[in-house]
Amino acid sequence: MRPSDALFRVTVTLFAAVIPLSLLVLLLFLLHDAWPAIRFNGVDFLFKNAWNLGNQYGNPVTVHGQQVMPGASFAILFLIVGTLASSLIALLLAVPLGVGAAIFLAEAVPAGLRSYLALLVELLASVPSVVFGLWGYVVLIPLLAHHVYPHLARWLSGVPFLGPPPGSGYGLLTAGIVLALMCVPLIAANLREAIEATPQALREAGLAVGATRFEIVRKIILPRLRLPLIGVSTLALGRALGETMAVLMISGNALNILPGNIYSPISTMASFMVSQLDSALQDPTNMAVYGIAEIGLALLLLSLLVNAVARVLMPRGLSA
Amino acid sequence: MSAIDIRYAPAAFERRQRRNARVSALGWAACALAFALLASALLDILFLVFHRGLSALNLQLFLTPTSGIGGGLLNAIEGSVLLTLGALLLAVPIGVLGGIYVSEYSRDWLAHGVRFVADVLVGVPSIVFGLFGYLTMVTALDWHFSMAAGCITLALMIAPYMLRTTELALRGVPHELREASYALGAGQAATVTHVLLRECASRVLTGILLATAISMGETAPLIYTVNWSNYYWNGHLTHEPVAYLTYVIWSFINEPFASAHALAYAAALMITLFVLALTLLARLSLNRLTVRRSA
Amino acid sequence: MTHRSQPTRLRAPRFALLAAAAGLLAAGSAAAATLTLNETGSSLLYPLFNLWVPAYTKAHPGVQINTASTGSGTGIAQSIEGLVQFGASDAYLSDAQMKKNPEMLNIPVAISSQMINYNLPGLNNVHLKLNGTTVAGMYDGRIRYWDNAALKQLNPGVNLPHHLIVTVHRTDGSGDTFMFSQFLSFTDKTWAQKVGYGTSVNWPAVPGAIGANGNPGMVSALRNAPYSIAYVGVSFKNQTEKDGLGEAMLQNRAGRFVMINEKTVPAAAAAMVPKTPRDERISMIYAPGAESYPIINYEYVMVKRDQPDAQQAAAIKQFLTWAVSPQGGNALGFLKQVNFLPLPASARALTLAQIGQIR
């Protein structure tokens, strides 16, 4: 090997190595900062609804060898449930919308118009999260709270989790809807490509046996989309889990309570970190900040898991 | 097959066809509805931002810094641009060189690992990076809220994304080009820099543009790393907070004054327009590329 | 605006250059001779700071003051850590915090108050009568419906609807939460035992309760959600009135129902100011007196007694002295816009004595 090529190889390798290194550093530092909280909270952290900074105007006490404010406890079951529930609702809405829009764009729109109309869906991905939040609480919440949820809840009364009370508009379903809009472009764009990649021969075979265009879509194209759909949905799930600003502005930020139905206020791990770091900073024992770091660590591990699964399902990687 | 079946077959066939036509129509309608819902959401968001933002727009915004609850947004525009440029300065070498490594030495065990980690990191929530930046740079390293903390946090976030877009760009280059280059006696370094990168430059650039758009639109990782400043950046990399546009949206909408709301909507308009423009530019360059390729 | 346009002119070309050259590095040298002070914290004080700073820096060209709205928690934490020079807070430091950080000064700069607002369709023009016990009952789930007997008893003749109450509280650490939860703690034993007070408290888990961010979040939650109730800093009174929200009359220590006005807030302040200790850490909630409004407080700026250099100490002292002066920051022209009250003379004397300790 020439010296210049060896040097080139070493250089690019070193730069590439920054990436795994940064993940390592991220994990180690969060673990370091979360450690006192992990020791103080134990496994209760994941299984109880008790985020309580304790009496801030009291005097610190020592529990399990850690200094905390009296009455303090840090447990985030309600955040885990809120995060998972809002992301799953987002996925339930985004998958049919994304599949429908992708089919419409790929099969019903003339090729010349296609890329322009596709923009109307795919540009949703580039709207900043805080703008989504702004739109959510200026436009969407009044609309849903006054004109949609009351009727929906009455119509579905008796169905568990879907019936009344219809709530205030701030809550699980609203968060799910906005999250769905935020991750639908990922699904639509990737499926559109997959549809367009369907071999022409297959379509022609369908036509030859007298199938309508929609039958071709339903019987030939859709089954082929299953694998990419699973992969890209997992990826979208990963995105939804970590959305912060928009969720913060529309979810109702429930504390220590599990949602009673889909209209109930919730909080997610990511939005809670933004809204609570300020309060946590006031804890003279610092345990609340360690607790926030523990949420960060838990969220990091959750998103690593989901994205790793997505990666295994989609070895080819993303196209969009 | 019996004679009866044959006798009734045409009618059954017609029934089936009618039913199929109905299912078809319903199916297409559902797909069109899905598209219409999504498109109308985007258009409504844009309408809100334009409607409120345009009326708040004036020349002053581009000429003066924020002053209390009014004034302009030049400090925030400057901050957003500098934070993003700083992040790019750090992330582009990692992303592009790392992407070259992963694409050109793809059989290395390390390349597999880097690719996997990059894919996973792309999905890590931005607030986790923000918290990391706060705990390490802002407090532990005692840099305070600063340009450096913000740039590094953003760079960590976008570098894996650029690595993957660069890798995909390089992989799109036909293998024959590499072989031709080697056949002419060029080494790997020369092949990559003179042949491959030149061939896929616009795709690499597209990835960088999209990463720029991501970095421009972020709020969560910056709230606890750069905070906010009413002034222009004074050149200090540490110890001085910096202004940025998304903060104005997030915070000024929370003020009891109409002038502050106007600034928030103006900022929302600017950042949305800018991010959309970057995305469109990236797409255009991609489209032109595919057209050229297929031609 | 003469001195203000100067830095603009000086820096604009540099900005252009930077943008063009992608030059993070190019800029490092051009340090300004001005002194920069940073403020962060309370979202209730933030609007006032934003009125003060342009006026003050206009008259004092050598100083730049950054303001940021983060929350009282951040204001306290970052002033203690020295990340900012001014930590704005609606709440004073706890004994534990003072013991850990004896160098911190709690400097009152104005007097604020808090409304309890609601959105009851058809009843927003009626000033409902509420007391600490009923409000505590709503927030901890003992009172779930608007036509609860306790509410009816306080408001005879008002046709209260049989509708679930939507309580709204702050999610961010907030001095408003401190004032509100302290009012409930002082008036309701159950609340005092179970929840207590602080800038963020362990809100009882009531189904449907909403957490909102900042005072504007509270106001828009009220506007968006009918049958809701929330506590809102008085700076946002213009906003709540514009949105047509209801404002409650609150029962004070003397048993009378009062609203925020030019009489009730000064009456409460007059009752508490003489009791203010030298370090000025005192709650003014639920003040005695027939006319006193029950939820008022000092708005604090947290400052370190010992500053890194004399120049910075002098600049901080100068700004704070201006801020509490009736001819400066305590002029009604500023305070009226956010519905704050100026410091009464005796409190100002204590404050100036504290400012004098900065070195």
mmCIF file of C-alpha atoms in Angstrom, chain C residues 86-273:
data_model
loop_
_atom_site.group_PDB
_atom_site.id
_atom_site.type_symbol
_atom_site.label_atom_id
_atom_site.label_comp_id
_atom_site.label_asym_id
_atom_site.label_seq_id
_atom_site.Cartn_x
_atom_site.Cartn_y
_atom_site.Cartn_z
ATOM 1 C CA PHE C 86 -28.820 37.952 38.540
ATOM 2 C CA GLY C 87 -31.083 35.030 39.368
ATOM 3 C CA ALA C 88 -34.686 36.180 39.188
ATOM 4 C CA SER C 89 -37.016 34.325 41.495
ATOM 5 C CA ASP C 90 -40.500 34.748 42.909
ATOM 6 C CA ALA C 91 -39.466 32.682 45.911
ATOM 7 C CA TYR C 92 -36.769 33.260 48.522
ATOM 8 C CA LEU C 93 -34.090 30.652 49.207
ATOM 9 C CA SER C 94 -34.882 27.939 51.742
ATOM 10 C CA ASP C 95 -32.976 27.633 55.014
ATOM 11 C CA ALA C 96 -31.174 24.588 53.637
ATOM 12 C CA GLN C 97 -30.096 26.512 50.562
ATOM 13 C CA MET C 98 -28.948 29.487 52.660
ATOM 14 C CA LYS C 99 -26.958 27.197 54.917
ATOM 15 C CA LYS C 100 -25.266 25.690 51.886
ATOM 16 C CA ASN C 101 -24.800 29.049 50.161
ATOM 17 C CA PRO C 102 -24.510 31.727 52.843
ATOM 18 C CA GLU C 103 -23.063 34.162 50.305
ATOM 19 C CA MET C 104 -26.400 34.531 48.494
ATOM 20 C CA LEU C 105 -28.441 37.708 48.893
ATOM 21 C CA ASN C 106 -32.232 37.645 48.390
ATOM 22 C CA ILE C 107 -32.936 41.113 47.058
ATOM 23 C CA PRO C 108 -36.572 42.157 46.599
ATOM 24 C CA VAL C 109 -37.102 44.525 43.680
ATOM 25 C CA ALA C 110 -40.912 44.793 43.514
ATOM 26 C CA ILE C 111 -44.128 43.410 44.916
ATOM 27 C CA SER C 112 -46.269 41.086 42.858
ATOM 28 C CA SER C 113 -49.593 39.378 43.336
ATOM 29 C CA GLN C 114 -51.459 36.467 41.854
ATOM 30 C CA MET C 115 -54.971 35.947 40.506
ATOM 31 C CA ILE C 116 -57.047 32.802 40.505
ATOM 32 C CA ASN C 117 -58.787 32.657 37.139
ATOM 33 C CA TYR C 118 -61.338 30.334 35.623
ATOM 34 C CA ASN C 119 -63.187 29.689 32.403
ATOM 35 C CA LEU C 120 -66.834 28.933 33.234
ATOM 36 C CA PRO C 121 -68.929 29.488 30.109
ATOM 37 C CA GLY C 122 -71.582 32.064 30.939
ATOM 38 C CA LEU C 123 -70.166 32.862 34.371
ATOM 39 C CA ASN C 124 -66.876 34.547 33.544
ATOM 40 C CA ASN C 125 -68.278 37.990 34.283
ATOM 41 C CA VAL C 126 -69.249 36.805 37.781
ATOM 42 C CA HIS C 127 -66.469 37.096 40.352
ATOM 43 C CA LEU C 128 -66.828 33.753 42.114
ATOM 44 C CA LYS C 129 -66.016 33.734 45.813
ATOM 45 C CA LEU C 130 -63.358 31.175 46.715
ATOM 46 C CA ASN C 131 -61.294 30.427 49.787
ATOM 47 C CA GLY C 132 -58.125 28.445 50.343
ATOM 48 C CA THR C 133 -59.959 25.314 51.451
ATOM 49 C CA THR C 134 -62.188 25.075 48.386
ATOM 50 C CA VAL C 135 -59.307 25.774 46.007
ATOM 51 C CA ALA C 136 -57.185 23.166 47.808
ATOM 52 C CA GLY C 137 -60.132 20.764 47.482
ATOM 53 C CA MET C 138 -60.296 21.339 43.739
ATOM 54 C CA TYR C 139 -56.581 20.776 43.302
ATOM 55 C CA ASP C 140 -56.375 17.628 45.437
ATOM 56 C CA GLY C 141 -59.560 16.005 44.112
ATOM 57 C CA ARG C 142 -61.834 16.401 47.155
ATOM 58 C CA ILE C 143 -63.980 18.745 45.034
ATOM 59 C CA ARG C 144 -64.502 17.353 41.528
ATOM 60 C CA TYR C 145 -67.527 19.249 40.166
ATOM 61 C CA TRP C 146 -68.240 22.953 39.871
ATOM 62 C CA ASP C 147 -71.629 22.541 41.630
ATOM 63 C CA ASN C 148 -70.005 21.050 44.737
ATOM 64 C CA ALA C 149 -71.824 21.992 47.955
ATOM 65 C CA ALA C 150 -68.833 23.904 49.316
ATOM 66 C CA LEU C 151 -68.667 26.079 46.189
ATOM 67 C CA LYS C 152 -72.433 26.626 46.193
ATOM 68 C CA GLN C 153 -72.327 27.677 49.803
ATOM 69 C CA LEU C 154 -69.724 30.354 49.060
ATOM 70 C CA ASN C 155 -71.661 31.537 46.006
ATOM 71 C CA PRO C 156 -75.376 31.569 46.787
ATOM 72 C CA GLY C 157 -77.512 32.467 43.784
ATOM 73 C CA VAL C 158 -74.840 31.553 41.224
ATOM 74 C CA ASN C 159 -75.999 28.803 38.895
ATOM 75 C CA LEU C 160 -72.876 26.612 39.001
ATOM 76 C CA PRO C 161 -72.776 23.883 36.320
ATOM 77 C CA HIS C 162 -72.521 20.151 37.070
ATOM 78 C CA HIS C 163 -69.281 19.801 35.184
ATOM 79 C CA LEU C 164 -65.887 18.304 36.024
ATOM 80 C CA ILE C 165 -63.351 20.858 37.188
ATOM 81 C CA VAL C 166 -60.183 20.972 35.083
ATOM 82 C CA THR C 167 -57.374 22.192 37.331
ATOM 83 C CA VAL C 168 -54.349 23.711 35.663
ATOM 84 C CA HIS C 169 -50.960 23.927 37.362
ATOM 85 C CA ARG C 170 -47.481 24.902 36.291
ATOM 86 C CA THR C 171 -45.108 22.164 35.129
ATOM 87 C CA ASP C 172 -42.019 24.339 35.204
ATOM 88 C CA GLY C 173 -40.524 25.274 38.544
ATOM 89 C CA SER C 174 -42.244 28.516 39.312
ATOM 90 C CA GLY C 175 -42.590 31.203 41.915
ATOM 91 C CA ASP C 176 -46.270 31.311 41.043
ATOM 92 C CA THR C 177 -46.555 27.734 42.199
ATOM 93 C CA PHE C 178 -44.663 28.720 45.344
ATOM 94 C CA MET C 179 -47.148 31.518 46.136
ATOM 95 C CA PHE C 180 -50.190 29.452 45.262
ATOM 96 C CA SER C 181 -49.161 26.332 47.183
ATOM 97 C CA GLN C 182 -48.151 28.476 50.147
ATOM 98 C CA PHE C 183 -51.599 30.111 50.141
ATOM 99 C CA LEU C 184 -53.178 26.656 50.151
ATOM 100 C CA SER C 185 -50.792 25.420 52.864
ATOM 101 C CA PHE C 186 -51.580 28.396 55.102
ATOM 102 C CA THR C 187 -55.336 27.998 54.658
ATOM 103 C CA ASP C 188 -55.862 24.230 54.454
ATOM 104 C CA LYS C 189 -54.399 21.714 56.901
ATOM 105 C CA THR C 190 -54.801 18.717 54.600
ATOM 106 C CA TRP C 191 -52.905 20.505 51.853
ATOM 107 C CA ALA C 192 -50.181 21.574 54.278
ATOM 108 C CA GLN C 193 -49.658 17.974 55.402
ATOM 109 C CA LYS C 194 -50.012 16.179 52.103
ATOM 110 C CA VAL C 195 -48.564 18.583 49.557
ATOM 111 C CA GLY C 196 -46.911 21.554 51.242
ATOM 112 C CA TYR C 197 -45.330 24.353 49.271
ATOM 113 C CA GLY C 198 -42.445 24.980 46.915
ATOM 114 C CA THR C 199 -41.642 26.230 43.440
ATOM 115 C CA SER C 200 -42.719 22.823 42.261
ATOM 116 C CA VAL C 201 -44.856 20.581 44.421
ATOM 117 C CA ASN C 202 -46.061 17.014 44.275
ATOM 118 C CA TRP C 203 -49.395 17.800 42.618
ATOM 119 C CA PRO C 204 -52.117 15.392 43.757
ATOM 120 C CA ALA C 205 -52.994 12.989 40.948
ATOM 121 C CA VAL C 206 -56.401 14.280 39.869
ATOM 122 C CA PRO C 207 -57.749 12.843 36.586
ATOM 123 C CA GLY C 208 -57.881 15.477 33.858
ATOM 124 C CA ALA C 209 -55.542 17.929 35.630
ATOM 125 C CA ILE C 210 -53.387 19.818 33.139
ATOM 126 C CA GLY C 211 -49.800 20.957 33.500
ATOM 127 C CA ALA C 212 -49.026 24.154 31.627
ATOM 128 C CA ASN C 213 -45.767 25.858 30.857
ATOM 129 C CA GLY C 214 -45.310 29.416 32.037
ATOM 130 C CA ASN C 215 -48.049 31.936 32.720
ATOM 131 C CA PRO C 216 -49.004 32.169 29.035
ATOM 132 C CA GLY C 217 -49.396 28.390 29.006
ATOM 133 C CA MET C 218 -51.779 28.805 31.966
ATOM 134 C CA VAL C 219 -53.769 31.478 30.144
ATOM 135 C CA SER C 220 -54.045 29.535 26.910
ATOM 136 C CA ALA C 221 -54.985 26.378 28.818
ATOM 137 C CA LEU C 222 -57.787 28.362 30.482
ATOM 138 C CA ARG C 223 -58.896 29.748 27.146
ATOM 139 C CA ASN C 224 -58.772 26.392 25.377
ATOM 140 C CA ALA C 225 -60.366 24.303 28.137
ATOM 141 C CA PRO C 226 -63.804 25.293 29.422
ATOM 142 C CA TYR C 227 -64.533 24.595 33.118
ATOM 143 C CA SER C 228 -60.877 25.046 33.998
ATOM 144 C CA ILE C 229 -59.263 26.930 36.873
ATOM 145 C CA ALA C 230 -55.691 28.204 37.163
ATOM 146 C CA TYR C 231 -53.445 30.575 39.098
ATOM 147 C CA VAL C 232 -51.921 33.337 37.016
ATOM 148 C CA GLY C 233 -49.342 35.992 37.859
ATOM 149 C CA VAL C 234 -50.788 39.494 37.876
ATOM 150 C CA SER C 235 -48.464 40.546 35.028
ATOM 151 C CA PHE C 236 -50.829 38.671 32.767
ATOM 152 C CA LYS C 237 -53.968 40.469 33.903
ATOM 153 C CA ASN C 238 -54.315 42.272 30.566
ATOM 154 C CA GLN C 239 -54.210 38.904 28.862
ATOM 155 C CA THR C 240 -56.821 37.241 31.084
ATOM 156 C CA GLU C 241 -59.114 40.211 30.669
ATOM 157 C CA LYS C 242 -58.677 40.229 26.915
ATOM 158 C CA ASP C 243 -59.555 36.549 26.812
ATOM 159 C CA GLY C 244 -62.661 37.161 28.912
ATOM 160 C CA LEU C 245 -61.630 34.800 31.713
ATOM 161 C CA GLY C 246 -63.196 34.925 35.166
ATOM 162 C CA GLU C 247 -61.243 36.231 38.173
ATOM 163 C CA ALA C 248 -62.086 34.962 41.649
ATOM 164 C CA MET C 249 -62.586 36.968 44.845
ATOM 165 C CA LEU C 250 -60.436 35.346 47.505
ATOM 166 C CA GLN C 251 -61.163 35.128 51.204
ATOM 167 C CA ASN C 252 -58.444 36.825 53.242
ATOM 168 C CA ARG C 253 -57.339 36.151 56.810
ATOM 169 C CA ALA C 254 -60.010 38.538 58.101
ATOM 170 C CA GLY C 255 -62.674 36.501 56.331
ATOM 171 C CA ARG C 256 -63.491 39.083 53.667
ATOM 172 C CA PHE C 257 -63.572 38.386 49.944
ATOM 173 C CA VAL C 258 -61.213 40.645 48.034
ATOM 174 C CA MET C 259 -59.818 41.090 44.529
ATOM 175 C CA ILE C 260 -56.539 42.575 43.343
ATOM 176 C CA ASN C 261 -56.768 46.377 43.228
ATOM 177 C CA GLU C 262 -54.979 49.564 44.289
ATOM 178 C CA LYS C 263 -56.191 49.114 47.869
ATOM 179 C CA THR C 264 -55.930 45.400 48.653
ATOM 180 C CA VAL C 265 -52.363 44.733 47.499
ATOM 181 C CA PRO C 266 -50.829 47.758 49.289
ATOM 182 C CA ALA C 267 -52.877 46.859 52.376
ATOM 183 C CA ALA C 268 -51.341 43.393 52.447
ATOM 184 C CA ALA C 269 -47.878 44.809 51.798
ATOM 185 C CA ALA C 270 -48.315 47.353 54.606
ATOM 186 C CA ALA C 271 -49.145 44.524 56.984
ATOM 187 C CA MET C 272 -46.077 42.472 56.069
ATOM 188 C CA VAL C 273 -43.315 44.965 55.309
#
